[in-house]
Tab-separated table of C-alpha atoms and ligand atoms in Angstrom:
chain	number	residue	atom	x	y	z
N	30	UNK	CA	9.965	-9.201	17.803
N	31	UNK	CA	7.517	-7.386	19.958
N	32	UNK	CA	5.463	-4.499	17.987
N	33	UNK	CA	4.064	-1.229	18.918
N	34	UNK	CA	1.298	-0.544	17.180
N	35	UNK	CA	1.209	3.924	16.156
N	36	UNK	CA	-2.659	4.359	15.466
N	37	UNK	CA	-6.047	2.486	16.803
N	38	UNK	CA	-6.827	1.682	13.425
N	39	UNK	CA	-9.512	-0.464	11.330
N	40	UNK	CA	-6.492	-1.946	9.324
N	41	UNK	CA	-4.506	-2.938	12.457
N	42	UNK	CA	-7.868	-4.033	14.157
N	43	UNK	CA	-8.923	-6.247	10.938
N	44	UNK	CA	-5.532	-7.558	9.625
N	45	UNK	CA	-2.237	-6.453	11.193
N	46	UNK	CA	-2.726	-7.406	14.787
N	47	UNK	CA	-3.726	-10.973	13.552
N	48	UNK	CA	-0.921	-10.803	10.784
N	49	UNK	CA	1.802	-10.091	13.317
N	50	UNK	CA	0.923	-12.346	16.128
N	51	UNK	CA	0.760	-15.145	13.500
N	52	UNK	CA	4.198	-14.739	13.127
N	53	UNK	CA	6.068	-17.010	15.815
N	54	UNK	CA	7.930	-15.027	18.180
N	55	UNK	CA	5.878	-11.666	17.364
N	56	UNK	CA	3.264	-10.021	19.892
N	57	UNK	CA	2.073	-6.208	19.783
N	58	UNK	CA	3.129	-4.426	23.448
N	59	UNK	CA	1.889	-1.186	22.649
N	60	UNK	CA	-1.226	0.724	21.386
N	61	UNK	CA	-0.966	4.222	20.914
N	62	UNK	CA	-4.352	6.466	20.701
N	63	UNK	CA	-4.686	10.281	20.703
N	64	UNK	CA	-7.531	9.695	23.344
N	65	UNK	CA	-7.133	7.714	26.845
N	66	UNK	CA	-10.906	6.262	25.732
N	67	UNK	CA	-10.204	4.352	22.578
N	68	UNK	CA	-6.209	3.460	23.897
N	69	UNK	CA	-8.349	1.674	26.506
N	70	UNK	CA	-10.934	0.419	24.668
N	71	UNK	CA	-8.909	-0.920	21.802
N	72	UNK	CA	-6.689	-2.445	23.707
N	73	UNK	CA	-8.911	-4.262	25.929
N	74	UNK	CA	-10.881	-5.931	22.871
N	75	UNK	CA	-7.648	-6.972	21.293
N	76	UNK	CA	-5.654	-8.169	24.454
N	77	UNK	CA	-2.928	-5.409	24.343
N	78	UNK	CA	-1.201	-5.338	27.498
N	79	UNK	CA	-0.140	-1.292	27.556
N	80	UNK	CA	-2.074	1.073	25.850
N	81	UNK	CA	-0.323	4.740	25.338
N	82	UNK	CA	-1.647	8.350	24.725
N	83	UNK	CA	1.842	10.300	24.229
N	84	UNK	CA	3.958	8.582	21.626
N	85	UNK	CA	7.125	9.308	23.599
N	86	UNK	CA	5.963	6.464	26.254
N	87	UNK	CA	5.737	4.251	23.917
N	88	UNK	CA	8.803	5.116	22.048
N	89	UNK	CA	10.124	4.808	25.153
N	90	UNK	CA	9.421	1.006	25.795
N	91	UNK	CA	12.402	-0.861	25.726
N	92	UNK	CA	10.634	-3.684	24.695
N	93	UNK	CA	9.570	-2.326	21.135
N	94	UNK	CA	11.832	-3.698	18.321
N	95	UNK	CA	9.549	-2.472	16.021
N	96	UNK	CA	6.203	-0.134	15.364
N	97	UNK	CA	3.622	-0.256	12.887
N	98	UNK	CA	1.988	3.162	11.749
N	99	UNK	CA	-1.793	3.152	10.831
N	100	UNK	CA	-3.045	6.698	12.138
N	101	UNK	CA	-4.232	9.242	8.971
N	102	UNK	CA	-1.803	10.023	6.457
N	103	UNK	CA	-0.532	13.668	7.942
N	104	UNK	CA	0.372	12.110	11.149
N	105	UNK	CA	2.967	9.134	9.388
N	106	UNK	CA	6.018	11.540	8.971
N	107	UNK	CA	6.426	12.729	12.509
N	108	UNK	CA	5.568	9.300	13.810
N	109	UNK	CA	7.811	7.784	11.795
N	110	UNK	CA	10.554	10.488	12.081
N	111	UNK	CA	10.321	10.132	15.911
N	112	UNK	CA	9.972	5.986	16.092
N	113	UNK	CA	13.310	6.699	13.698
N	114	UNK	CA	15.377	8.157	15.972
N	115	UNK	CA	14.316	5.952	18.647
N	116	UNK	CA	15.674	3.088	17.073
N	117	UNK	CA	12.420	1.466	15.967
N	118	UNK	CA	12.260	-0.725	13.076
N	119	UNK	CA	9.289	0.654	11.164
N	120	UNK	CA	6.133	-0.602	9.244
N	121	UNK	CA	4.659	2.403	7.884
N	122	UNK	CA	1.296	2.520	5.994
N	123	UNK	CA	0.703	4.101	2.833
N	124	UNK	CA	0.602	6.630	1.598
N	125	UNK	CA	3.963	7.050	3.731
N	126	UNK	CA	3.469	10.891	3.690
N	127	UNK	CA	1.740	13.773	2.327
N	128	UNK	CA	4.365	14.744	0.226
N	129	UNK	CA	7.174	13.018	-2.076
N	130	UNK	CA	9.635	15.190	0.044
N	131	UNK	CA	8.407	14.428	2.779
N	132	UNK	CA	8.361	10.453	2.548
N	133	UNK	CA	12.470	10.826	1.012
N	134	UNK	CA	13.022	12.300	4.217
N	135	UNK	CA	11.853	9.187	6.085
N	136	UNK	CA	13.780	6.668	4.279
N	137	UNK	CA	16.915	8.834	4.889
N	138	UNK	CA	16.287	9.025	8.403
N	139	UNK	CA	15.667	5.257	8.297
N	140	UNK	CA	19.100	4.843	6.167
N	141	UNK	CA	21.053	6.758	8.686
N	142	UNK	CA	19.207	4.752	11.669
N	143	UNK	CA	20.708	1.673	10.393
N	144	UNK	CA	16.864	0.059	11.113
N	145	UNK	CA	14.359	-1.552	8.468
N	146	UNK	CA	11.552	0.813	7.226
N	147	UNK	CA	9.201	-0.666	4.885
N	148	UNK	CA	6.226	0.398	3.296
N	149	UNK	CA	2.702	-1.617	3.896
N	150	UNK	CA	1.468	-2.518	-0.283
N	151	UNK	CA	0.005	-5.324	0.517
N	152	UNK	CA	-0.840	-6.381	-3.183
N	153	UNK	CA	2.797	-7.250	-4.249
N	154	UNK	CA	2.521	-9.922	-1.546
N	155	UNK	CA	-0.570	-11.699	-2.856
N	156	UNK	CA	0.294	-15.356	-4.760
N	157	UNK	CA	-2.170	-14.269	-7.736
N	158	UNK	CA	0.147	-11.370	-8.037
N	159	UNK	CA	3.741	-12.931	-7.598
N	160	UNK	CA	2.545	-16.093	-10.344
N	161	UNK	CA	1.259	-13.470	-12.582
N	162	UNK	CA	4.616	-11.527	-12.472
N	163	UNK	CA	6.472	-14.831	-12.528
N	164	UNK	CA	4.778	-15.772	-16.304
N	165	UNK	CA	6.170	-12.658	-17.444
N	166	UNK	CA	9.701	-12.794	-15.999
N	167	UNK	CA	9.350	-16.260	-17.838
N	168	UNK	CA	8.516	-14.890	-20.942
N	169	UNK	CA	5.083	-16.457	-21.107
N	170	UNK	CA	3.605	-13.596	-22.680
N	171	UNK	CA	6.510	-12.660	-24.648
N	172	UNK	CA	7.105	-8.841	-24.438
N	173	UNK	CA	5.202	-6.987	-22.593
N	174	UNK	CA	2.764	-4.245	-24.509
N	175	UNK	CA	0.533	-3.141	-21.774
N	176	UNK	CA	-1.340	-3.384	-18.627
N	177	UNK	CA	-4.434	-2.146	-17.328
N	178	UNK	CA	-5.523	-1.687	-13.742
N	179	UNK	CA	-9.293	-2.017	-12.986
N	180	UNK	CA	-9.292	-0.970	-8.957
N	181	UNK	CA	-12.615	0.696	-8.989
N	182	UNK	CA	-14.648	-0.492	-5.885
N	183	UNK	CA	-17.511	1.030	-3.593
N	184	UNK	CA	-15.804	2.475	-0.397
N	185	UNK	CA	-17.512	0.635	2.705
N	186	UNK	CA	-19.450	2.486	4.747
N	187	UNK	CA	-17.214	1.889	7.601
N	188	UNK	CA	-14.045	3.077	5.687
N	189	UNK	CA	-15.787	6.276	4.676
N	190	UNK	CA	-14.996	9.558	7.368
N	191	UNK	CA	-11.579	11.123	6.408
N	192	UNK	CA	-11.010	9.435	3.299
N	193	UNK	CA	-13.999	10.585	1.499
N	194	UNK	CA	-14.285	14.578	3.359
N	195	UNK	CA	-11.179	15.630	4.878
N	196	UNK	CA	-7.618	16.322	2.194
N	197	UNK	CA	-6.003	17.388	5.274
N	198	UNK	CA	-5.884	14.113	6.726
N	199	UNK	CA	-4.649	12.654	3.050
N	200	UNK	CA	-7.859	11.973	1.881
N	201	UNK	CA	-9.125	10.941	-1.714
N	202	UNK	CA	-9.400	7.944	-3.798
N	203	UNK	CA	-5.640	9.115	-5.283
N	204	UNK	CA	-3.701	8.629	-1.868
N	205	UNK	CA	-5.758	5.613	-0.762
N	206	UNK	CA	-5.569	3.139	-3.730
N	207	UNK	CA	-3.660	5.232	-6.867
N	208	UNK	CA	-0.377	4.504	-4.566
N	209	UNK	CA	-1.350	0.855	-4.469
N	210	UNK	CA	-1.533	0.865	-7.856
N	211	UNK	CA	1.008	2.536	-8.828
N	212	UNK	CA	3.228	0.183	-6.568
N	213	UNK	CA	1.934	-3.267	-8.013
N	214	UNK	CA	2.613	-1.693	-11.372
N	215	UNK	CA	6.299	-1.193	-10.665
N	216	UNK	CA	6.325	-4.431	-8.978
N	217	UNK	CA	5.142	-6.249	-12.295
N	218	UNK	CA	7.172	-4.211	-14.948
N	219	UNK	CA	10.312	-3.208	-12.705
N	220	UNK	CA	10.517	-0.003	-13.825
N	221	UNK	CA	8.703	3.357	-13.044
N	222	UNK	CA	6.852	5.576	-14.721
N	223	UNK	CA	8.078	8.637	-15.976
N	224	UNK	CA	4.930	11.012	-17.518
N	225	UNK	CA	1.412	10.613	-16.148
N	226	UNK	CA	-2.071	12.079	-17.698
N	227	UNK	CA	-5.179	11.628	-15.412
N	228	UNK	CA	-8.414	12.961	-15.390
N	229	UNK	CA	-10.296	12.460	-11.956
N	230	UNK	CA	-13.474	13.491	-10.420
N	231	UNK	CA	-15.659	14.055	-7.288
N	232	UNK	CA	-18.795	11.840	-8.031
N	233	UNK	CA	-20.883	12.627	-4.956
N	234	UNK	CA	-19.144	10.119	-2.206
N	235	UNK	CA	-16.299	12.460	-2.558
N	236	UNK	CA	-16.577	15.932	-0.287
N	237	UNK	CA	-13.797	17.685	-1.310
N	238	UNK	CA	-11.767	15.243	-2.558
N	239	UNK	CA	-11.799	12.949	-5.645
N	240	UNK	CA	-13.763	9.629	-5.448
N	241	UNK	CA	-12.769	8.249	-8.838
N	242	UNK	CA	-9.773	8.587	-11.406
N	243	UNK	CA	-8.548	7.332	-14.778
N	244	UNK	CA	-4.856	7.534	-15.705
N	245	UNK	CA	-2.068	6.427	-18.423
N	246	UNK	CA	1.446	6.064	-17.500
N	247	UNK	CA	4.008	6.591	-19.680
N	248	UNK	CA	6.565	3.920	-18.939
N	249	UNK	CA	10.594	4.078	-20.195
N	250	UNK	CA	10.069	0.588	-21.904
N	251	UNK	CA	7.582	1.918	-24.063
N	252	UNK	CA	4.481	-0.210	-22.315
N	253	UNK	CA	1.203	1.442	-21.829
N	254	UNK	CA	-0.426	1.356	-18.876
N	255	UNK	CA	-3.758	2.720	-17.658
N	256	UNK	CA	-5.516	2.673	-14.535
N	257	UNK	CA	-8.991	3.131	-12.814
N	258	UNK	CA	-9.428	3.661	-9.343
N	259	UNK	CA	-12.585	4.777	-7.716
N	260	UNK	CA	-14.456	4.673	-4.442
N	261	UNK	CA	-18.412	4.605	-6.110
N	262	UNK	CA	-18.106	1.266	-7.688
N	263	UNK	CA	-20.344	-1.570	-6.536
N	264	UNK	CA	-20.424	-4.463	-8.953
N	265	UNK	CA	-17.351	-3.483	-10.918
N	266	UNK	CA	-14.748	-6.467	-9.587
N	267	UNK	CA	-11.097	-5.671	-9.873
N	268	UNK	CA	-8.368	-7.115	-12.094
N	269	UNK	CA	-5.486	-6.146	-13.653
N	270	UNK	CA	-4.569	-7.771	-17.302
N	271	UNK	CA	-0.753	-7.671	-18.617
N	272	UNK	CA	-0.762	-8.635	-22.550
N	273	UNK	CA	2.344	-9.498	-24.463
N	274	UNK	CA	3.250	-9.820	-28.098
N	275	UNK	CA	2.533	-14.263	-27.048
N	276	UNK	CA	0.080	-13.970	-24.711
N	277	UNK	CA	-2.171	-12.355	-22.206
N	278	UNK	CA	-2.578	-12.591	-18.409
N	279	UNK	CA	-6.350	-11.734	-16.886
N	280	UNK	CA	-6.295	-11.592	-12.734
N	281	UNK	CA	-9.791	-11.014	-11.661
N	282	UNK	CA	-10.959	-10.114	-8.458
N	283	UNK	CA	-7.098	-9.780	-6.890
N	284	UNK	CA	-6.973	-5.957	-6.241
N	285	UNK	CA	-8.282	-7.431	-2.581
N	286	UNK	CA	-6.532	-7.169	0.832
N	287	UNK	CA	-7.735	-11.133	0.831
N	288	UNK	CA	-5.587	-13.861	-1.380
N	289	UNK	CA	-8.938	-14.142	-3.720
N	290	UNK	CA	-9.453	-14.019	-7.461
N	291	UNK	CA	-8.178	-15.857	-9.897
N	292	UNK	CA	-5.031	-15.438	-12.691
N	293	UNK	CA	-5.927	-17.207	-16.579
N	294	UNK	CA	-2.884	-16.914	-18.651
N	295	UNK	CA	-4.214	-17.299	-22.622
N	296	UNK	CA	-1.695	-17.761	-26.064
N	297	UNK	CA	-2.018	-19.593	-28.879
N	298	UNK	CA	-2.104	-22.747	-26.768
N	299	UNK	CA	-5.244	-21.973	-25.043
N	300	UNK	CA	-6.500	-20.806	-21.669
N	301	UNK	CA	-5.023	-22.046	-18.616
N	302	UNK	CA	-5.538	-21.303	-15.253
N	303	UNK	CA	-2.821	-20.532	-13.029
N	304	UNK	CA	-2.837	-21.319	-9.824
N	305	UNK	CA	-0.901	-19.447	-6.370
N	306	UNK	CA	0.001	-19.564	-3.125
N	307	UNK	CA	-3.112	-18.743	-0.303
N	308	UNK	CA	-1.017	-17.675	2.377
N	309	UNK	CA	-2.359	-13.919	3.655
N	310	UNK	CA	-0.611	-10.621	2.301
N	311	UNK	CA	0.131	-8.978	5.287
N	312	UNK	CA	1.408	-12.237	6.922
N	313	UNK	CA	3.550	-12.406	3.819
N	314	UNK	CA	4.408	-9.021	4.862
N	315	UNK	CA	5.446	-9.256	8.485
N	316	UNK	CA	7.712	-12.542	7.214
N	317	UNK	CA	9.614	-10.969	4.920
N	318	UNK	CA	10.047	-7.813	7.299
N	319	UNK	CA	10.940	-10.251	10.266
N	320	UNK	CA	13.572	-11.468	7.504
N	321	UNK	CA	15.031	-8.185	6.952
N	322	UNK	CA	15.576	-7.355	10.600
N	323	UNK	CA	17.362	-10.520	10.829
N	324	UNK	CA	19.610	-9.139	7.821
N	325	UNK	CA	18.032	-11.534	5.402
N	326	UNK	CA	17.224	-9.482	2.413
N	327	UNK	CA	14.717	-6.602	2.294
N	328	UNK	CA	10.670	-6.072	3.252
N	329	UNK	CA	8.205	-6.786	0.739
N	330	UNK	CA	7.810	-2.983	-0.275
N	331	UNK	CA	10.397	-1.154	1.199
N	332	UNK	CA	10.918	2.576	1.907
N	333	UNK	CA	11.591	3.855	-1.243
N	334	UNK	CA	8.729	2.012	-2.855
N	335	UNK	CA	6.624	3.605	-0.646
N	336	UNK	CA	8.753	6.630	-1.807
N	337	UNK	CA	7.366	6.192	-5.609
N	338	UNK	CA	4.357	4.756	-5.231
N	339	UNK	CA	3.446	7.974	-3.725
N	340	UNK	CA	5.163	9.886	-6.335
N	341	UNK	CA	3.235	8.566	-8.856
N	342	UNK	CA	-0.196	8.915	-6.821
N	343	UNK	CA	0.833	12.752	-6.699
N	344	UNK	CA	1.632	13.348	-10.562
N	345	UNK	CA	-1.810	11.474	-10.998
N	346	UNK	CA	-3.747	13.737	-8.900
N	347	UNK	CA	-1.216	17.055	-10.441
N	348	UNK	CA	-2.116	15.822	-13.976
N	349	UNK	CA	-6.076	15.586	-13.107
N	350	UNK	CA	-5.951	19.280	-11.268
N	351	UNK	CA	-4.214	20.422	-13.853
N	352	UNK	CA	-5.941	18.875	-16.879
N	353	UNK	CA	-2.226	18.309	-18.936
N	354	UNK	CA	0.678	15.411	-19.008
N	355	UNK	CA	2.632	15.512	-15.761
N	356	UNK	CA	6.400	13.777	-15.243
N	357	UNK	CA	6.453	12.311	-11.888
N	358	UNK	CA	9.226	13.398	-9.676
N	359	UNK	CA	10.794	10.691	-7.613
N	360	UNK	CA	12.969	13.417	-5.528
N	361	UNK	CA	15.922	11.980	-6.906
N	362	UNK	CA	15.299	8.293	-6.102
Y	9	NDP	P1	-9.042	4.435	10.660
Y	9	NDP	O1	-9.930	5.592	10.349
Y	9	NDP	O2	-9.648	3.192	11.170
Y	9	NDP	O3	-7.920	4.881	11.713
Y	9	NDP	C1	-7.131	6.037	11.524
Y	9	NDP	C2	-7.145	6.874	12.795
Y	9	NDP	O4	-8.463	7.318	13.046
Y	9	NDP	C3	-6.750	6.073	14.023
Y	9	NDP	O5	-5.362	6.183	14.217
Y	9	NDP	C4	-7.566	6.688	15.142
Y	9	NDP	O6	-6.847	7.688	15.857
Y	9	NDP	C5	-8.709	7.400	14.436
Y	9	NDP	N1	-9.955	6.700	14.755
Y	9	NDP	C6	-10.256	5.408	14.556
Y	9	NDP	N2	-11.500	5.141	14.998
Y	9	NDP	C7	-11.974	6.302	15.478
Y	9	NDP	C8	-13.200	6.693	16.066
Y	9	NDP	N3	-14.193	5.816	16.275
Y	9	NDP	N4	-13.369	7.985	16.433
Y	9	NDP	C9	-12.369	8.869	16.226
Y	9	NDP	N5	-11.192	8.561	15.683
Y	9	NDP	C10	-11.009	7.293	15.304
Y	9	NDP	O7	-8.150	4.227	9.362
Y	9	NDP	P2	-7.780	2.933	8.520
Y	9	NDP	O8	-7.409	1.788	9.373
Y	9	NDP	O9	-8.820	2.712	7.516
Y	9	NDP	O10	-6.446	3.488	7.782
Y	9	NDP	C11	-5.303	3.828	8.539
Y	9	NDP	C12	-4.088	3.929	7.649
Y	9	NDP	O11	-3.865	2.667	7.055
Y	9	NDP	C13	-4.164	4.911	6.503
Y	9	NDP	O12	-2.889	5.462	6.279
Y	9	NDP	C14	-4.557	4.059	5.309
Y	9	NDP	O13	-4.126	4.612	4.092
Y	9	NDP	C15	-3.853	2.769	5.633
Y	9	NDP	N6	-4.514	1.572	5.106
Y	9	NDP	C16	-3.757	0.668	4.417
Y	9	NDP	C17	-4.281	-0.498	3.940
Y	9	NDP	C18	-3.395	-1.493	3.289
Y	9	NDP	O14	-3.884	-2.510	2.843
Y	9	NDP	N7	-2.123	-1.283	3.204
Y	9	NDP	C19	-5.718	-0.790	4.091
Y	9	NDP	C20	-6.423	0.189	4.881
Y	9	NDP	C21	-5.817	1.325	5.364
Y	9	NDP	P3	-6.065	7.322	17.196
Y	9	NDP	O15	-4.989	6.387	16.792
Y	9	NDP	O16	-5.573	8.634	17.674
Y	9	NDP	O17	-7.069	6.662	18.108
């Protein structure tokens, strides 16, 4: 599969090039940049062959299977919409959009295009977090009572720029790791939640938008679930604990774009430590969505995860603006 790659991004530059050409028979064709200077640049210092400033050139390429969209968050729609009807199979980043509405649309347009459209959550492809879901889908735990998300983390400096001053590019702590969140909740429980209260607030990294949020999730099963995500954090770690009427699991350190951390399952028996597969998320990624566009099942996160992921992220951020309960609206999904 040969990839165009929608955005000269720090993600792409740091993970997804690497991710995709580790995948046998996958090589990026295409960079696309809104200025001939970076196109250039980036795709001399990752060995790009074409670089692209109008996205209809690269569209064009007959070449392209399949793109991968990194720009900001306002820009994924269009992209998206136009790779769409191209006949792209497409690897969009999250948040996929900057509304619920919005993001629908692009999994319908994907639907009718007959092509794959996933979403990029990376965490639902870590080991730590597929053996942690495993002990509860074999009742390790027993039933399931609650969960709690600790995602706080101190922004690095190069990751700062639109996500910390500028909403209109999708900005916030809510859009960049709530949705993240919200998507490795629904990948543990397999179900989504329904009311959401959230307080959040701009700390000082934040200009404009929120650096830091607390939320619970009302879930249909009855679990509790509450979540921290912030930007300001330097020494917090990250983890996620699930606890069950026979047992608790406590995943430290595996909120990470790395397969790090580690998962301790404890009941009655003791503590044990449960160990995963090391293979990279977003390799884990690219397999599964090589996979689907060989008709072998579906991507790791696909559209309509991305779909209410985001949905959640946006009731979470409505709730905090709001300062009351909030049901999230899946537009129908
Ligand atoms: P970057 O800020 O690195 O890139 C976003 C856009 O900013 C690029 O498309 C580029 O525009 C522009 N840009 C990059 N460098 C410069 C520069 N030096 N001067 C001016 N403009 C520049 O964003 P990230 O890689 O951090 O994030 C991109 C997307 O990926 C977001 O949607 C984010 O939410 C998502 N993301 C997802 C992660 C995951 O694990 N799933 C992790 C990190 C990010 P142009 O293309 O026009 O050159």
């Amino acid at each position: 599969m040969q990839w165009g790659l929608i955005g000269a991004s720090t993600i792409a530059a740091e993970y997804m090039i690497g991710a995709i050409r580790a995948h046998e028979g996958n090589s990026v064709d295409a960079v696309l940049s809104s200025s001939r200077a970076r196109a250039d640049a980036y795709a001399a210092a990752h060995d790009i062959p074409n670089a692209d400033t109008e996205l209809s050139v690269l569209l064009a390429r007959p070449e392209i299977d399949a793109v991968y969209i990194s720009t900001t968050n306002e820009k994924h729609r269009d992209q998206a919409l136009a790779a769409l009807a191209a006949g792209k199979h497409v690897l969009c980043e999250k948040p996929l959009a900057m509304s619920v509405a919005d993001a629908r649309t692009m999994v319908e347009a994907a639907r009718k295009a007959g092509v794959v459209f996933a979403t990029n959550h990376h965490l639902r492809c870590a080991g730590a977090h597929r053996a942690a879901k495993a002990l509860i889908a074999e009742g390790r735990i027993g039933k399931v009572l609650s969960m709690r998300v600790f995602h706080a983390v101190m922004l690095p400096e190069h990751l700062r720029g639109w996500r910390i001053d500028n909403p209109a590019a999708g900005g916030g702590v809510i859009p960049d790791i709530t949705v993240h969140d919200a998507d490795t909740v629904r990948f543990y429980l397999d179900e989504d939640p329904r009311r959401v209260v959230a307080q959040a607030v701009s700390s000082g990294l934040g200009q404009g938008v929120e650096d830091s949020v607390m939320s619970v999730w009302t879930m249909p099963s009855g679990i509790m679930v509450q979540s921290h995500e912030s930007f300001t954090h330097p020494f917090a770690g990250s983890g996620l604990e699930v606890h069950g009427s026979k047992g608790s699991i406590f995943a430290r350190n595996v909120m990470s774009q790395r397969p790090t951390g580690t998962v301790t399952l404890v009941t009655e028996a003791g503590e044990t430590d449960v160990p995963y597969e090391s293979e990279g998320l977003y390799e884990y990624a690219i397999t599964a969505f090589n996979r689907a566009v060989a008709g072998e099942g579906r991507p790791a996160a696909n559209g309509i995860d991305g779909v209410k992921s985001l949905a959640v992220a946006m009731a979470v951020r409505q709730s905090a603006l709001q300062g009351r309960a909030v049901d999230v609206n899946y537009e129908g999904y």
